[in-house]
Amino acid sequence: QKEVEQDPGPLSVPEGAIVSLNCTYSNSAFQYFMWYRQYSRKGPELLMYTYSSGNKEDGRFTAQVDKSSKYISLFIRDSQPSDSATYLCAMTSDSSYKLIFGSGTRLLVRP
Amino acid sequence: SAVISQKPSRDICQRGTSLTIQCQVDSQVTMMFWYRQQPGQSLTLIATANQGSEATYESGFVIDKFPISRPNLTFSTLTVSNMSPEDSSIYLCSVEQGVGQPQHFGDGTRLSIL
């Protein structure tokens, strides 16, 4: 079993939809949680960075962490075709710099 | 966040040769890392590039295959040695600017081995 599980998709939604992307993990020591967006032929771009449990909002993006369920989510409101990309979750513990990544979810937002 | 430049952006190499990938950052950073992203897979940490000392390698990666240099706080290189088709991958440099700060990535080097 992988430490971090993420549905690879692809997830196809119409423009304007609310998108929900999720990851589950097994290591209860993870405290830092990140979402990266990766466009084709580009490196991962940091979208959201949260510590421990709770919600964080930045524009159209909301990150949620539920440590009791070992489950994190990224919500995208009013999705745009420019949001079409692969979304990677990543996490690490207090005592480590090593990021553990999910396999990424491909998102396609149709005009 | 720091601007990270990787060179080359892509290359096609012959089996048995070696290629050195450069990572340049526009500001001093505490930590630099090298990752591999194989086709259709997620990112795997190869090693941490330590300034002024030997790199710290993750399980499954060895210095003879992936020698790394970090001569200062803004620059690092990764060499992929004696390449085989299994080394075809995207190699990514990332940096961390301080304790508790997230990692930021370059655009990667797309490597194909014939």
Tab-separated table of C-alpha atoms in Angstrom:
chain	number	residue	atom	x	y	z
A	1	GLN	CA	0.000	0.000	0.000
A	2	LYS	CA	1.298	3.446	-0.922
A	3	GLU	CA	1.750	6.022	1.821
A	4	VAL	CA	-0.349	8.507	-0.152
A	5	GLU	CA	-3.237	7.493	-2.412
A	6	GLN	CA	-4.683	9.763	-5.072
A	7	ASP	CA	-7.161	8.941	-7.829
A	8	PRO	CA	-5.348	9.475	-11.153
A	9	GLY	CA	-8.503	10.500	-13.015
A	10	PRO	CA	-8.898	11.961	-15.526
A	11	LEU	CA	-11.616	14.127	-14.044
A	12	SER	CA	-13.616	16.028	-16.657
A	13	VAL	CA	-15.946	18.852	-15.608
A	14	PRO	CA	-17.736	21.720	-17.372
A	15	GLU	CA	-16.510	25.266	-16.944
A	16	GLY	CA	-17.909	26.861	-13.781
A	17	ALA	CA	-18.210	23.584	-11.858
A	18	ILE	CA	-16.899	23.038	-8.356
A	19	VAL	CA	-14.052	20.546	-8.414
A	20	SER	CA	-13.115	18.309	-5.505
A	21	LEU	CA	-9.718	16.621	-5.466
A	22	ASN	CA	-8.718	14.260	-2.676
A	23	CYS	CA	-5.874	12.290	-1.155
A	24	THR	CA	-5.746	9.752	1.634
A	25	TYR	CA	-2.643	8.839	3.595
A	26	SER	CA	-1.525	6.287	6.120
A	27	ASN	CA	1.240	7.997	8.139
A	28	SER	CA	-0.222	9.783	11.159
A	29	ALA	CA	3.045	11.721	11.576
A	30	PHE	CA	2.336	13.887	8.518
A	31	GLN	CA	1.763	17.470	9.606
A	32	TYR	CA	2.472	19.602	6.510
A	33	PHE	CA	0.180	19.247	3.504
A	34	MET	CA	0.615	20.752	0.073
A	35	TRP	CA	-1.186	20.905	-3.228
A	36	TYR	CA	0.791	21.466	-6.408
A	37	ARG	CA	-0.502	22.117	-9.921
A	38	GLN	CA	1.522	20.785	-12.831
A	39	TYR	CA	0.901	21.860	-16.390
A	40	SER	CA	2.224	19.772	-19.260
A	41	ARG	CA	5.987	20.223	-19.708
A	42	LYS	CA	6.242	22.344	-16.566
A	43	GLY	CA	7.373	21.737	-13.005
A	44	PRO	CA	4.940	21.497	-10.060
A	45	GLU	CA	3.670	24.906	-8.914
A	46	LEU	CA	2.717	25.323	-5.254
A	47	LEU	CA	-0.988	26.134	-4.824
A	48	MET	CA	-1.741	25.586	-1.155
A	49	TYR	CA	0.323	24.885	1.959
A	50	THR	CA	-1.288	23.980	5.259
A	51	TYR	CA	-0.110	22.811	8.657
A	52	SER	CA	-2.066	20.282	10.693
A	53	SER	CA	-5.860	20.158	10.453
A	54	GLY	CA	-8.314	22.763	9.246
A	55	ASN	CA	-9.218	24.805	6.208
A	56	LYS	CA	-7.313	27.367	4.178
A	57	GLU	CA	-8.767	29.524	1.437
A	58	ASP	CA	-6.986	31.408	-1.329
A	59	GLY	CA	-9.183	32.922	-4.019
A	60	ARG	CA	-11.048	30.129	-5.794
A	61	PHE	CA	-9.058	27.438	-3.981
A	62	THR	CA	-9.821	25.878	-0.597
A	63	ALA	CA	-7.664	23.235	1.059
A	64	GLN	CA	-9.049	21.030	3.819
A	65	VAL	CA	-7.166	18.672	6.104
A	66	ASP	CA	-8.895	16.071	8.281
A	67	LYS	CA	-6.139	14.365	10.241
A	68	SER	CA	-8.566	12.130	12.135
A	69	SER	CA	-9.586	10.552	8.827
A	70	LYS	CA	-6.161	10.973	7.188
A	71	TYR	CA	-7.872	12.731	4.305
A	72	ILE	CA	-7.093	15.977	2.503
A	73	SER	CA	-9.052	17.819	-0.145
A	74	LEU	CA	-8.643	20.666	-2.604
A	75	PHE	CA	-11.752	22.461	-3.824
A	76	ILE	CA	-11.739	24.676	-6.902
A	77	ARG	CA	-14.718	27.005	-7.302
A	78	ASP	CA	-15.871	28.429	-10.628
A	79	SER	CA	-13.434	26.190	-12.492
A	80	GLN	CA	-11.861	27.565	-15.669
A	81	PRO	CA	-10.320	25.842	-18.711
A	82	SER	CA	-6.993	27.255	-17.506
A	83	ASP	CA	-7.334	25.044	-14.420
A	84	SER	CA	-6.839	21.982	-16.657
A	85	ALA	CA	-3.683	20.376	-15.301
A	86	THR	CA	-2.450	17.576	-13.054
A	87	TYR	CA	-2.913	18.224	-9.342
A	88	LEU	CA	-0.469	16.612	-6.933
A	89	CYS	CA	-0.887	16.326	-3.204
A	90	ALA	CA	2.245	16.136	-1.070
A	91	MET	CA	2.918	15.847	2.627
A	92	THR	CA	5.662	15.528	5.203
A	93	SER	CA	6.208	15.306	8.945
A	94	ASP	CA	7.723	17.750	11.447
A	95	SER	CA	10.961	15.807	11.519
A	96	SER	CA	11.506	15.448	7.784
A	97	TYR	CA	12.046	17.560	4.693
A	98	LYS	CA	11.163	14.611	2.442
A	99	LEU	CA	7.924	15.172	0.564
A	100	ILE	CA	5.732	12.175	-0.143
A	101	PHE	CA	3.654	12.760	-3.249
A	102	GLY	CA	0.397	11.305	-4.484
A	103	SER	CA	0.343	10.059	-8.044
A	104	GLY	CA	-1.562	13.131	-9.258
A	105	THR	CA	-5.086	13.688	-10.621
A	106	ARG	CA	-5.538	14.902	-14.184
A	107	LEU	CA	-8.248	17.563	-14.386
A	108	LEU	CA	-9.897	18.715	-17.603
A	109	VAL	CA	-12.246	21.700	-17.507
A	110	ARG	CA	-14.370	21.817	-20.659
A	111	PRO	CA	-15.359	25.249	-22.059
B	1	SER	CA	9.270	32.639	-4.170
B	2	ALA	CA	12.671	31.890	-5.664
B	3	VAL	CA	13.103	31.631	-9.434
B	4	ILE	CA	14.597	28.248	-10.309
B	5	SER	CA	16.244	27.604	-13.678
B	6	GLN	CA	17.180	24.160	-14.940
B	7	LYS	CA	19.396	23.343	-17.901
B	8	PRO	CA	18.994	21.596	-20.238
B	9	SER	CA	15.203	21.569	-20.471
B	10	ARG	CA	15.336	18.364	-22.464
B	11	ASP	CA	17.833	16.023	-24.067
B	12	ILE	CA	18.040	12.798	-26.005
B	13	CYS	CA	21.073	10.725	-25.102
B	14	GLN	CA	22.726	7.522	-26.142
B	15	ARG	CA	22.872	4.488	-23.905
B	16	GLY	CA	26.031	4.386	-21.777
B	17	THR	CA	26.679	8.128	-21.786
B	18	SER	CA	26.331	10.596	-18.913
B	19	LEU	CA	24.491	13.918	-18.664
B	20	THR	CA	24.867	16.710	-16.130
B	21	ILE	CA	21.805	18.773	-15.249
B	22	GLN	CA	22.209	22.219	-13.732
B	23	CYS	CA	19.919	23.988	-11.252
B	24	GLN	CA	20.388	27.718	-10.608
B	25	VAL	CA	18.378	29.726	-8.053
B	26	ASP	CA	18.118	33.514	-8.036
B	27	SER	CA	18.557	33.729	-4.253
B	28	GLN	CA	20.345	31.808	-1.521
B	29	VAL	CA	18.382	28.824	-0.244
B	30	THR	CA	18.959	26.503	2.670
B	31	MET	CA	17.976	23.244	1.019
B	32	MET	CA	18.146	21.931	-2.550
B	33	PHE	CA	16.705	18.616	-3.676
B	34	TRP	CA	16.647	16.427	-6.776
B	35	TYR	CA	13.547	14.429	-7.748
B	36	ARG	CA	12.693	11.991	-10.505
B	37	GLN	CA	9.284	11.804	-12.162
B	38	GLN	CA	8.942	8.715	-14.321
B	39	PRO	CA	6.314	8.638	-17.090
B	40	GLY	CA	2.828	8.526	-15.597
B	41	GLN	CA	4.154	8.380	-12.060
B	42	SER	CA	4.609	10.748	-9.186
B	43	LEU	CA	7.736	12.433	-7.895
B	44	THR	CA	10.385	10.455	-6.029
B	45	LEU	CA	13.177	12.099	-4.051
B	46	ILE	CA	16.627	11.102	-5.294
B	47	ALA	CA	18.785	13.064	-2.863
B	48	THR	CA	19.337	16.218	-0.858
B	49	ALA	CA	22.164	18.378	-2.204
B	50	ASN	CA	24.224	19.581	0.758
B	51	GLN	CA	26.337	22.696	0.392
B	52	GLY	CA	29.988	21.893	0.954
B	53	SER	CA	29.508	18.190	1.685
B	54	GLU	CA	28.349	14.949	0.098
B	55	ALA	CA	24.713	14.638	-0.909
B	56	THR	CA	22.289	12.549	1.144
B	57	TYR	CA	20.749	9.825	-0.992
B	58	GLU	CA	17.395	8.114	-0.570
B	59	SER	CA	16.986	4.369	-0.586
B	60	GLY	CA	17.437	2.985	-4.072
B	61	PHE	CA	19.675	5.802	-5.313
B	62	VAL	CA	23.491	5.752	-5.170
B	63	ILE	CA	26.232	8.287	-5.654
B	64	ASP	CA	27.950	6.353	-8.441
B	65	LYS	CA	24.819	6.552	-10.576
B	66	PHE	CA	23.652	10.051	-9.566
B	67	PRO	CA	26.623	12.160	-8.447
B	68	ILE	CA	25.523	15.550	-7.118
B	69	SER	CA	27.424	18.746	-6.482
B	70	ARG	CA	26.431	21.872	-4.571
B	71	PRO	CA	29.308	24.335	-4.529
B	72	ASN	CA	27.283	27.233	-3.071
B	73	LEU	CA	23.816	28.240	-1.821
B	74	THR	CA	22.390	29.000	-5.272
B	75	PHE	CA	23.634	26.211	-7.550
B	76	SER	CA	23.588	22.433	-7.820
B	77	THR	CA	24.193	19.778	-10.466
B	78	LEU	CA	22.910	16.243	-10.889
B	79	THR	CA	24.710	13.834	-13.190
B	80	VAL	CA	22.937	10.778	-14.557
B	81	SER	CA	25.750	8.311	-15.267
B	82	ASN	CA	26.017	5.370	-17.632
B	83	MET	CA	22.465	5.923	-18.810
B	84	SER	CA	20.067	3.190	-19.873
B	85	PRO	CA	16.526	3.451	-21.271
B	86	GLU	CA	15.188	2.968	-17.717
B	87	ASP	CA	16.665	6.375	-16.834
B	88	SER	CA	14.273	8.079	-19.257
B	89	SER	CA	12.407	10.409	-16.965
B	90	ILE	CA	11.876	14.000	-15.868
B	91	TYR	CA	14.483	15.200	-13.366
B	92	LEU	CA	13.398	18.085	-11.156
B	93	CYS	CA	15.266	20.406	-8.851
B	94	SER	CA	13.463	21.875	-5.839
B	95	VAL	CA	14.458	24.368	-3.154
B	96	GLU	CA	13.356	25.149	0.368
B	97	GLN	CA	14.078	28.653	1.611
B	98	GLY	CA	13.810	28.020	5.338
B	99	VAL	CA	12.550	25.768	8.083
B	100	GLY	CA	8.825	25.140	7.746
B	101	GLN	CA	8.755	26.628	4.262
B	102	PRO	CA	7.318	24.677	1.309
B	103	GLN	CA	9.448	23.403	-1.567
B	104	HIS	CA	9.386	25.114	-4.944
B	105	PHE	CA	10.287	23.354	-8.172
B	106	GLY	CA	12.041	24.113	-11.411
B	107	ASP	CA	10.489	23.122	-14.737
B	108	GLY	CA	12.533	19.953	-14.956
B	109	THR	CA	14.785	18.250	-17.482
B	110	ARG	CA	13.105	15.776	-19.807
B	111	LEU	CA	15.575	13.031	-20.549
B	112	SER	CA	15.167	10.299	-23.161
B	113	ILE	CA	17.682	7.511	-23.569
B	114	LEU	CA	17.931	5.663	-26.872
